[in-house]
PDB file of C-alpha atoms in Angstrom:
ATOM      1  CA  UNK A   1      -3.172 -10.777  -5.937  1.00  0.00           C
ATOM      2  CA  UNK A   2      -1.630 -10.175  -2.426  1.00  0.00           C
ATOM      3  CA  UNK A   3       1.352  -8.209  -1.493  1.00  0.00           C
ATOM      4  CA  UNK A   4       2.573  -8.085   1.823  1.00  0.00           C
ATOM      5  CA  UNK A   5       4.289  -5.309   3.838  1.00  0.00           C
ATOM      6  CA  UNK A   6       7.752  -7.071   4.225  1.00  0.00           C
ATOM      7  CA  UNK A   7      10.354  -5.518   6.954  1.00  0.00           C
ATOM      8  CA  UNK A   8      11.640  -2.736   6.659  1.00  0.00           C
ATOM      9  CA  UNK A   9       8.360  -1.572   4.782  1.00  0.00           C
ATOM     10  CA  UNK A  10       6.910  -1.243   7.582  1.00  0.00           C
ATOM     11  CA  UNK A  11       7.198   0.460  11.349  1.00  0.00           C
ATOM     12  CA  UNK A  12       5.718   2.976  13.494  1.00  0.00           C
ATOM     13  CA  UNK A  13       6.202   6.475  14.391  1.00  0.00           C
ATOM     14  CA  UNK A  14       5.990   8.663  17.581  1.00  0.00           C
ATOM     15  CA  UNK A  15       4.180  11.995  18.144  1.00  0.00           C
ATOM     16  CA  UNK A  16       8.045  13.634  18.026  1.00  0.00           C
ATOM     17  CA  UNK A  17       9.099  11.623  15.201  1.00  0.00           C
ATOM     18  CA  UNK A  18      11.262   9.151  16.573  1.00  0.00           C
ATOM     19  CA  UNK A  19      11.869   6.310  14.256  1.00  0.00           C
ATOM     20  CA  UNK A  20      14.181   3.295  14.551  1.00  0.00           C
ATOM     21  CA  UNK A  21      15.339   1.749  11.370  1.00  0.00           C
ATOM     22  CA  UNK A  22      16.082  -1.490  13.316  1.00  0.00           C
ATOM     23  CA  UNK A  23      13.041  -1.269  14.133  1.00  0.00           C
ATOM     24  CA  UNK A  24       9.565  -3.880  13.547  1.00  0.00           C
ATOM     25  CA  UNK A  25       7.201  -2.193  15.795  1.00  0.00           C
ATOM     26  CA  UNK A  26       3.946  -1.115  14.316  1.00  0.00           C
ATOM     27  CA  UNK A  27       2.479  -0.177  17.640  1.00  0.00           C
ATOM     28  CA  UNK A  28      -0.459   2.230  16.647  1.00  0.00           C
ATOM     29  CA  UNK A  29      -2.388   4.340  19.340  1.00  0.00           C
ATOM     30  CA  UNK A  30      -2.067   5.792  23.076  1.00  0.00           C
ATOM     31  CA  UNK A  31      -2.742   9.300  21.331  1.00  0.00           C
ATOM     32  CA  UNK A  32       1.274   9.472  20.120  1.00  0.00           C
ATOM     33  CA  UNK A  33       1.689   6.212  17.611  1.00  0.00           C
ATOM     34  CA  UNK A  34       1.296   5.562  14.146  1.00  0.00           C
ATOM     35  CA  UNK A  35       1.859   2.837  11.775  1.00  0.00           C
ATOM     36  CA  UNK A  36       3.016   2.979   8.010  1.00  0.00           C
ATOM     37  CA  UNK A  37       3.176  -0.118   5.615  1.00  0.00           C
ATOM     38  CA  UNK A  38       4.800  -0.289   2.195  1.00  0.00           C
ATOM     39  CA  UNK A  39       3.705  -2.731  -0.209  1.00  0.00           C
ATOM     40  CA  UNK A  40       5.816  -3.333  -3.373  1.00  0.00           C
ATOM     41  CA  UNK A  41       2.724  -3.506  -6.659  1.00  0.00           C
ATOM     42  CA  UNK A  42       5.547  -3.337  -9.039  1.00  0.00           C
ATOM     43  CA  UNK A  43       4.163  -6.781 -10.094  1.00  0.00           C
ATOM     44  CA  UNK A  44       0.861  -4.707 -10.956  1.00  0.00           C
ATOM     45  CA  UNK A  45       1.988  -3.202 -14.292  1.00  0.00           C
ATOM     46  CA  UNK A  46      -0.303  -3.236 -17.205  1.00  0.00           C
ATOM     47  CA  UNK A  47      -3.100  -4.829 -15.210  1.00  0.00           C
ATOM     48  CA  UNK A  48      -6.830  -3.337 -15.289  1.00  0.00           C
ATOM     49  CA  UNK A  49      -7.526  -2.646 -10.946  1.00  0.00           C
ATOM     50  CA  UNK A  50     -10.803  -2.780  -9.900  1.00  0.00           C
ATOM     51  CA  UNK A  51     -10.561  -3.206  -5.939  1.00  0.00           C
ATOM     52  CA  UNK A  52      -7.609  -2.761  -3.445  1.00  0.00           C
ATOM     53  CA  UNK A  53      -8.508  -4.156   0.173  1.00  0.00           C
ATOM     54  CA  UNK A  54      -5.895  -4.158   3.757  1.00  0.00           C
ATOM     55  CA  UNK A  55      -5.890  -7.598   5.381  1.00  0.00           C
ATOM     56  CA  UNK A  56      -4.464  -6.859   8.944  1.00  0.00           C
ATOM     57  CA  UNK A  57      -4.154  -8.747  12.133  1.00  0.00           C
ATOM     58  CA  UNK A  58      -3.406  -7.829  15.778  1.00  0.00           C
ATOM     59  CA  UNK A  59      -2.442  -9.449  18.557  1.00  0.00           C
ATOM     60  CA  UNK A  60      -3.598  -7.058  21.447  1.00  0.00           C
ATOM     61  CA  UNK A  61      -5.016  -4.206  22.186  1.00  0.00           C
ATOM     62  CA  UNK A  62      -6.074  -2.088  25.090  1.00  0.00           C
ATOM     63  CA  UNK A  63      -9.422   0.032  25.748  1.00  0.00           C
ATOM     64  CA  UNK A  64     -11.621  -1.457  22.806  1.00  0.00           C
ATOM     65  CA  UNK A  65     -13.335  -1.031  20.784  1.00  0.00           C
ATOM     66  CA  UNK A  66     -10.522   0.840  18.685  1.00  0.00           C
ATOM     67  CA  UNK A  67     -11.484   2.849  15.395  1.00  0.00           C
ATOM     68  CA  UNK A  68      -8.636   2.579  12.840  1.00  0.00           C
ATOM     69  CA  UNK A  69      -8.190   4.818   9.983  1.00  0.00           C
ATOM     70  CA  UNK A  70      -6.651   4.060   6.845  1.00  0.00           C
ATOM     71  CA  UNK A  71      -4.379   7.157   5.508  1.00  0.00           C
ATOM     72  CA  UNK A  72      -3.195   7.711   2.261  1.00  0.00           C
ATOM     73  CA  UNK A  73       0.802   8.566   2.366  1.00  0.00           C
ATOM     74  CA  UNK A  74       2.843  10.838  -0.046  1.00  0.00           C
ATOM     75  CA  UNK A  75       6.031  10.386   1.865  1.00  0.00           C
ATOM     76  CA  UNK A  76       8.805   7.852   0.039  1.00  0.00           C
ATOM     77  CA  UNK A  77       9.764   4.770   1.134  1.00  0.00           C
ATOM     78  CA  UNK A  78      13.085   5.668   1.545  1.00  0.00           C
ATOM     79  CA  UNK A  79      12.229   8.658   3.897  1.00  0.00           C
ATOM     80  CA  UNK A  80       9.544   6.616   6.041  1.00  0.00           C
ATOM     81  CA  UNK A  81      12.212   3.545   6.385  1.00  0.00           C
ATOM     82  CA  UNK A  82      14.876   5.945   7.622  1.00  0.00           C
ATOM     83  CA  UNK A  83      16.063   6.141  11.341  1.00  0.00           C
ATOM     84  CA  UNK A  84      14.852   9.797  13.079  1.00  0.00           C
ATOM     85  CA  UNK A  85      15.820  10.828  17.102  1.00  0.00           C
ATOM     86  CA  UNK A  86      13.118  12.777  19.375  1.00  0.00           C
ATOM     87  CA  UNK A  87      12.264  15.726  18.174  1.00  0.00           C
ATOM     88  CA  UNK A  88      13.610  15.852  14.271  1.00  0.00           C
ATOM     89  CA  UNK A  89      11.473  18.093  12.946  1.00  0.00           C
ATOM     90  CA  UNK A  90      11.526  15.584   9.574  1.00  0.00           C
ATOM     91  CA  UNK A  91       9.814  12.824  11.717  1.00  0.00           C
ATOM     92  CA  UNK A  92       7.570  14.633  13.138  1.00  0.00           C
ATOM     93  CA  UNK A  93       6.347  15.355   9.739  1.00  0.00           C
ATOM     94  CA  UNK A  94       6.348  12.098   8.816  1.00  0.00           C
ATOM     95  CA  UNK A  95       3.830  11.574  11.864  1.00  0.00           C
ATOM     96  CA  UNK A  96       1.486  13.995  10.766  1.00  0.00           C
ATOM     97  CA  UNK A  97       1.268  12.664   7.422  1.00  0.00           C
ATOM     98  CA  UNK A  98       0.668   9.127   8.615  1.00  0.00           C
ATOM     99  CA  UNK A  99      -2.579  10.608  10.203  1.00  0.00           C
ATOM    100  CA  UNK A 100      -3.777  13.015   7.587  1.00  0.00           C
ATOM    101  CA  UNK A 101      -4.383  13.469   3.806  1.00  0.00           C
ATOM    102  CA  UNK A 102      -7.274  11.355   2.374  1.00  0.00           C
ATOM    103  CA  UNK A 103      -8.862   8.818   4.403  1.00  0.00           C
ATOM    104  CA  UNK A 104      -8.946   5.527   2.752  1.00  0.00           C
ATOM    105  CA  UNK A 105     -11.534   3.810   4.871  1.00  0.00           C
ATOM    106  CA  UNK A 106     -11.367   2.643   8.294  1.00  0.00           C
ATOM    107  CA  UNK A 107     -11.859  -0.692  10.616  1.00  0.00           C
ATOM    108  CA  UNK A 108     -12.603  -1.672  13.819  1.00  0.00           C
ATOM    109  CA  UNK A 109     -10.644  -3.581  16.348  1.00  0.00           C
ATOM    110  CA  UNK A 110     -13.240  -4.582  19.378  1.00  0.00           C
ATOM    111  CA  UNK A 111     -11.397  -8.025  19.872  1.00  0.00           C
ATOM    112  CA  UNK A 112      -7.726  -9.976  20.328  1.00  0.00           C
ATOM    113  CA  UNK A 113      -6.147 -11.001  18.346  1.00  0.00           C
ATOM    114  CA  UNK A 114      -8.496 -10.850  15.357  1.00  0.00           C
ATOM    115  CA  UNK A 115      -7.506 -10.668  11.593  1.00  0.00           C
ATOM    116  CA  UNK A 116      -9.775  -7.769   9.998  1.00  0.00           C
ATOM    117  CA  UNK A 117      -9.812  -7.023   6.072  1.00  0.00           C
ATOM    118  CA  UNK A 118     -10.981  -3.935   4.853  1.00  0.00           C
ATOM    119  CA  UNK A 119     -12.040  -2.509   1.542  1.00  0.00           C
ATOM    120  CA  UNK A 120     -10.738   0.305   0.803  1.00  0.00           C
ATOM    121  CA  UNK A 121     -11.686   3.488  -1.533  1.00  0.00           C
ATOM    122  CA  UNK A 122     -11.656   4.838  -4.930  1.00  0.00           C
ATOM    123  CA  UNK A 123      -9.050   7.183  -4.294  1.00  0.00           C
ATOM    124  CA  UNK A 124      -7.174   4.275  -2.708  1.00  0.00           C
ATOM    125  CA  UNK A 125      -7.256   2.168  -6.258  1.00  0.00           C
ATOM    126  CA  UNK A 126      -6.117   5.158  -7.767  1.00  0.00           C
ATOM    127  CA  UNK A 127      -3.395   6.354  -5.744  1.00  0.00           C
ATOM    128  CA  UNK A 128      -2.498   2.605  -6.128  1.00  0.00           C
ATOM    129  CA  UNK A 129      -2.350   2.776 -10.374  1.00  0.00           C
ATOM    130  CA  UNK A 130      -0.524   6.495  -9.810  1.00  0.00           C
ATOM    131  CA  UNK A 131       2.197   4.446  -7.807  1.00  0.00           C
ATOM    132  CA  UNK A 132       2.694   1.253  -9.934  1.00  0.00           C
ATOM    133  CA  UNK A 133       5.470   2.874 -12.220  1.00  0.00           C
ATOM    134  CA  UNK A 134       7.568   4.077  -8.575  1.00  0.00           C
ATOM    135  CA  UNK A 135       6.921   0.438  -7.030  1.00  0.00           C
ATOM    136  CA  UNK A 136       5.394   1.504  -3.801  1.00  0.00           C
ATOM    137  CA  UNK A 137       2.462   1.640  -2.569  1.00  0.00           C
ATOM    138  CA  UNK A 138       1.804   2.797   1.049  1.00  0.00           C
ATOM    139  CA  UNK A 139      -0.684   3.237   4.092  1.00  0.00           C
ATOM    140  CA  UNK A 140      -0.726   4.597   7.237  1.00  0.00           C
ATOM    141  CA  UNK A 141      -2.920   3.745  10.245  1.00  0.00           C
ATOM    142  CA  UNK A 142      -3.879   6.310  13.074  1.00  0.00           C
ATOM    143  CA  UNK A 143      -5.837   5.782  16.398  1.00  0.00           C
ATOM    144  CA  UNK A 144      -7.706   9.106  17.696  1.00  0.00           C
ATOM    145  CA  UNK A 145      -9.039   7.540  21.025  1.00  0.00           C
ATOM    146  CA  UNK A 146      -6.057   8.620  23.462  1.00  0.00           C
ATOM    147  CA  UNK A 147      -5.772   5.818  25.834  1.00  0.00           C
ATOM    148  CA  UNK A 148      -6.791   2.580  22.716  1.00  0.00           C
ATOM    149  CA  UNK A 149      -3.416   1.204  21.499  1.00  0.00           C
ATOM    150  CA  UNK A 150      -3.545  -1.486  18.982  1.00  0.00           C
ATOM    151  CA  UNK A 151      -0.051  -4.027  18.307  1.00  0.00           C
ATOM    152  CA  UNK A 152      -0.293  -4.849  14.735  1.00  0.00           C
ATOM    153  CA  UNK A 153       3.431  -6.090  14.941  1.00  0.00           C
ATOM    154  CA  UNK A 154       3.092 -10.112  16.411  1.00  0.00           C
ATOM    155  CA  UNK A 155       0.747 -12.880  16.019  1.00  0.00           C
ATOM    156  CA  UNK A 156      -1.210 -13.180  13.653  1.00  0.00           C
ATOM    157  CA  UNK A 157       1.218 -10.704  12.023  1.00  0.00           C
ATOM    158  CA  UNK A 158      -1.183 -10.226   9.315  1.00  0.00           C
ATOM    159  CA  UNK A 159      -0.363  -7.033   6.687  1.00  0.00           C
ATOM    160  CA  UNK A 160      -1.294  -6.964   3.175  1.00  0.00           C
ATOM    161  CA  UNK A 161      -2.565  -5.715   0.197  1.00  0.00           C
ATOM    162  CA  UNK A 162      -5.014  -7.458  -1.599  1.00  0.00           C
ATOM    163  CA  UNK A 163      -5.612  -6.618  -4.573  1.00  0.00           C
ATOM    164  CA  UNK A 164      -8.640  -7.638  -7.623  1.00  0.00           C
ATOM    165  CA  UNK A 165      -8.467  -7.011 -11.498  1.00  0.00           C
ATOM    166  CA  UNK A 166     -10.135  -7.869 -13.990  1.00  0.00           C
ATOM    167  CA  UNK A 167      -9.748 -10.626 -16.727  1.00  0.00           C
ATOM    168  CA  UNK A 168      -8.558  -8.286 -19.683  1.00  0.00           C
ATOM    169  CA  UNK A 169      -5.263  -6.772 -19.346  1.00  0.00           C
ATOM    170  CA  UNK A 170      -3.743  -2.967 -20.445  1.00  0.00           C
ATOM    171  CA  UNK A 171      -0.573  -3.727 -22.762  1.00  0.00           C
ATOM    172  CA  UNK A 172       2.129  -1.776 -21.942  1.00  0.00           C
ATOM    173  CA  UNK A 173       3.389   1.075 -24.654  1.00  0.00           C
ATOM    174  CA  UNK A 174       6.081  -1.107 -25.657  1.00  0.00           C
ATOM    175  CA  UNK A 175       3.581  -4.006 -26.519  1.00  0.00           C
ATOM    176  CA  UNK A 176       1.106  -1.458 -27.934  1.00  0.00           C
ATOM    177  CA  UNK A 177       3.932  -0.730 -30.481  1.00  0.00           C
ATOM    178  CA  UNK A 178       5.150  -4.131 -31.050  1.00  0.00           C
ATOM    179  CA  UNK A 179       1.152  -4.594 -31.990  1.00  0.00           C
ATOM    180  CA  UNK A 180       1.377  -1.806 -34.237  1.00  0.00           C
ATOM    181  CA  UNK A 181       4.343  -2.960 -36.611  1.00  0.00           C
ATOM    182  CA  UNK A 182       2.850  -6.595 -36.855  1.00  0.00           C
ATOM    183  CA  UNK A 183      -0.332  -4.773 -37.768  1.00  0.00           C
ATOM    184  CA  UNK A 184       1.405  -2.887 -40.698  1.00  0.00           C
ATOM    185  CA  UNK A 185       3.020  -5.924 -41.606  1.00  0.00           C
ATOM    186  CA  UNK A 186       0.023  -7.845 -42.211  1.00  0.00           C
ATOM    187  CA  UNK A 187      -1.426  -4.928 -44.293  1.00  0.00           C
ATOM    188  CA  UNK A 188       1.687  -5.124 -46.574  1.00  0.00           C
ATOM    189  CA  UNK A 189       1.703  -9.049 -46.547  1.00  0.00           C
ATOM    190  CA  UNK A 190      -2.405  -8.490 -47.890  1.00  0.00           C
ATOM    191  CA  UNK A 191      -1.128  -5.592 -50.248  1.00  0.00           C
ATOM    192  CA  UNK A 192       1.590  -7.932 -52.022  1.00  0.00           C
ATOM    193  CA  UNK A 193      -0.869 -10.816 -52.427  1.00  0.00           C
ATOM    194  CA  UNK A 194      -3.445  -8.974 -53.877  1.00  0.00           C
ATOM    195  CA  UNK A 195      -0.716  -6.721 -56.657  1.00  0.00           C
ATOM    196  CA  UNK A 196       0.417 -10.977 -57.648  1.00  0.00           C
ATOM    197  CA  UNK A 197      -3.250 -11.897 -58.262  1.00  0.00           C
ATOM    198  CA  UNK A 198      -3.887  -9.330 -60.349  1.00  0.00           C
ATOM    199  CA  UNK A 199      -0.513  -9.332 -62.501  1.00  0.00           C
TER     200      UNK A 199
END
C-alpha cells in the first residue's frame, strides 16, 4: 500500500523555526533546513505490518554526495502544519525534533534528480502501528553536511510511504466481538439440536 505526503502534510523548517503555512517547500540542508512529511495510514487499521519503506525524489541538489537521515517525529500534525515567524521559540523546537529522536534509516543523494526508496527500521513499523488509531504518521529528513542542500519539493516530486503486510488480517475489537456472539450462537443452535434428538 502507498500513501503519499499530500500538501499541507508536508514543508520545511529553518534553524529559527520559521514556518510558512502557505508554504510547499521541503528544501532540506545548507546546515539550517529540514523537511517533515505526514502521511495519513488511517487506511492501515486492523492490518498485520511487516515493512514500511520512504520513496522520495529530488530534483537538485548542491555539493553531493548528500547523506539523508530519516527521523522519527513526536510533534502533531497540527503543530508541524502551523505557520511560525523567526525566532518562535515553538519552531525552533519543531526544528530540533525534525533532526533528532530515533533514526529511522538513512539514504543517499549523489545524483539529480533521482527517485531513491529506502527501507526503513523496526522502530519505524512500530511507531507506524502506535500511530494508526491518531491517523498520522510522520518523518523528518535532516542534512548534517553544512554547505549539501537537497530540493525534495519539484520534479519528480516523489514522497511516500510504502507500506507491506501480510496476507492474514487483525480483526478489529468490534469484529472480535461480533465473532464471539455468532460463536455462542452456534453452541446454543448445537445444544437445542442435540436436547430434540434425545427427547
Amino acid at each position: 500500500m502507498t500513501f503519499d505526503a499530500s500538501f499541507p502534510g508536508r514543508g520545511s523548517f529553518t534553524s529559527d523555526g520559521q514556518h510558512s503555512s502557505n508554504s510547499d517547500n521541503t528544501y532540506t540542508g545548507s546546515g539550517f533546513n529540514r523537511s517533515f512529511y505526514t502521511f495519513d495510514v488511517s487506511s492501515l487499521s486492523g492490518l498485520n505490518i511487516t515493512s514500511v519503506e520512504l520513496r522520495i525524489g529530488n530534483e537538485l541538489a548542491f555539493d553531493l554526495p548528500a547523506t539523508v537521515t530519516i527521523y522519527d517525529v513526536s510533534t502533531s500534525r497540527n503543530d508541524l502544519i502551523a505557520t511560525y515567524l523567526t525566532n518562535d521559540p515553538a519552531g525552533q523546537a519543531i526544528y530540533a525534533d525534525l533532526g533528532s529522536g530515533n533514526q529511522y534509516g538513512s539514504f543517499i543523494v549523489s545524483s539529480n534528480p533521482s527517485v531513491t526508496t529506502t527501507t526503513l527500521s523496526g522502530a519505524a513499523v512500530h511507531d507506524l502501528v502506535n500511530a494508526i488509531p491518531s491517523s498520522y504518521f510522520t518523518v523528518g529528513l535532516s542534512i548534517l553536511k553544512p554547505n549539501t542542500a537537497v530540493r525534495f519539493d519539484q520534479n519528480p516530486r516523489v514522497q511516500q510511504l510504502i507500506v507491506t503486510t501480510n496476507d492474514g488480517t487483525v480483526p478489529e475489537p468490534a469484529s472480535l466481538a461480533i465473532f464471539g456472539v455468532m460463536g455462542l450462537a452456534a453452541c446454543g443452535m448445537r445444544r437445542r439440536c442435540r436436547m430434540l434428538q434425545t427427547a
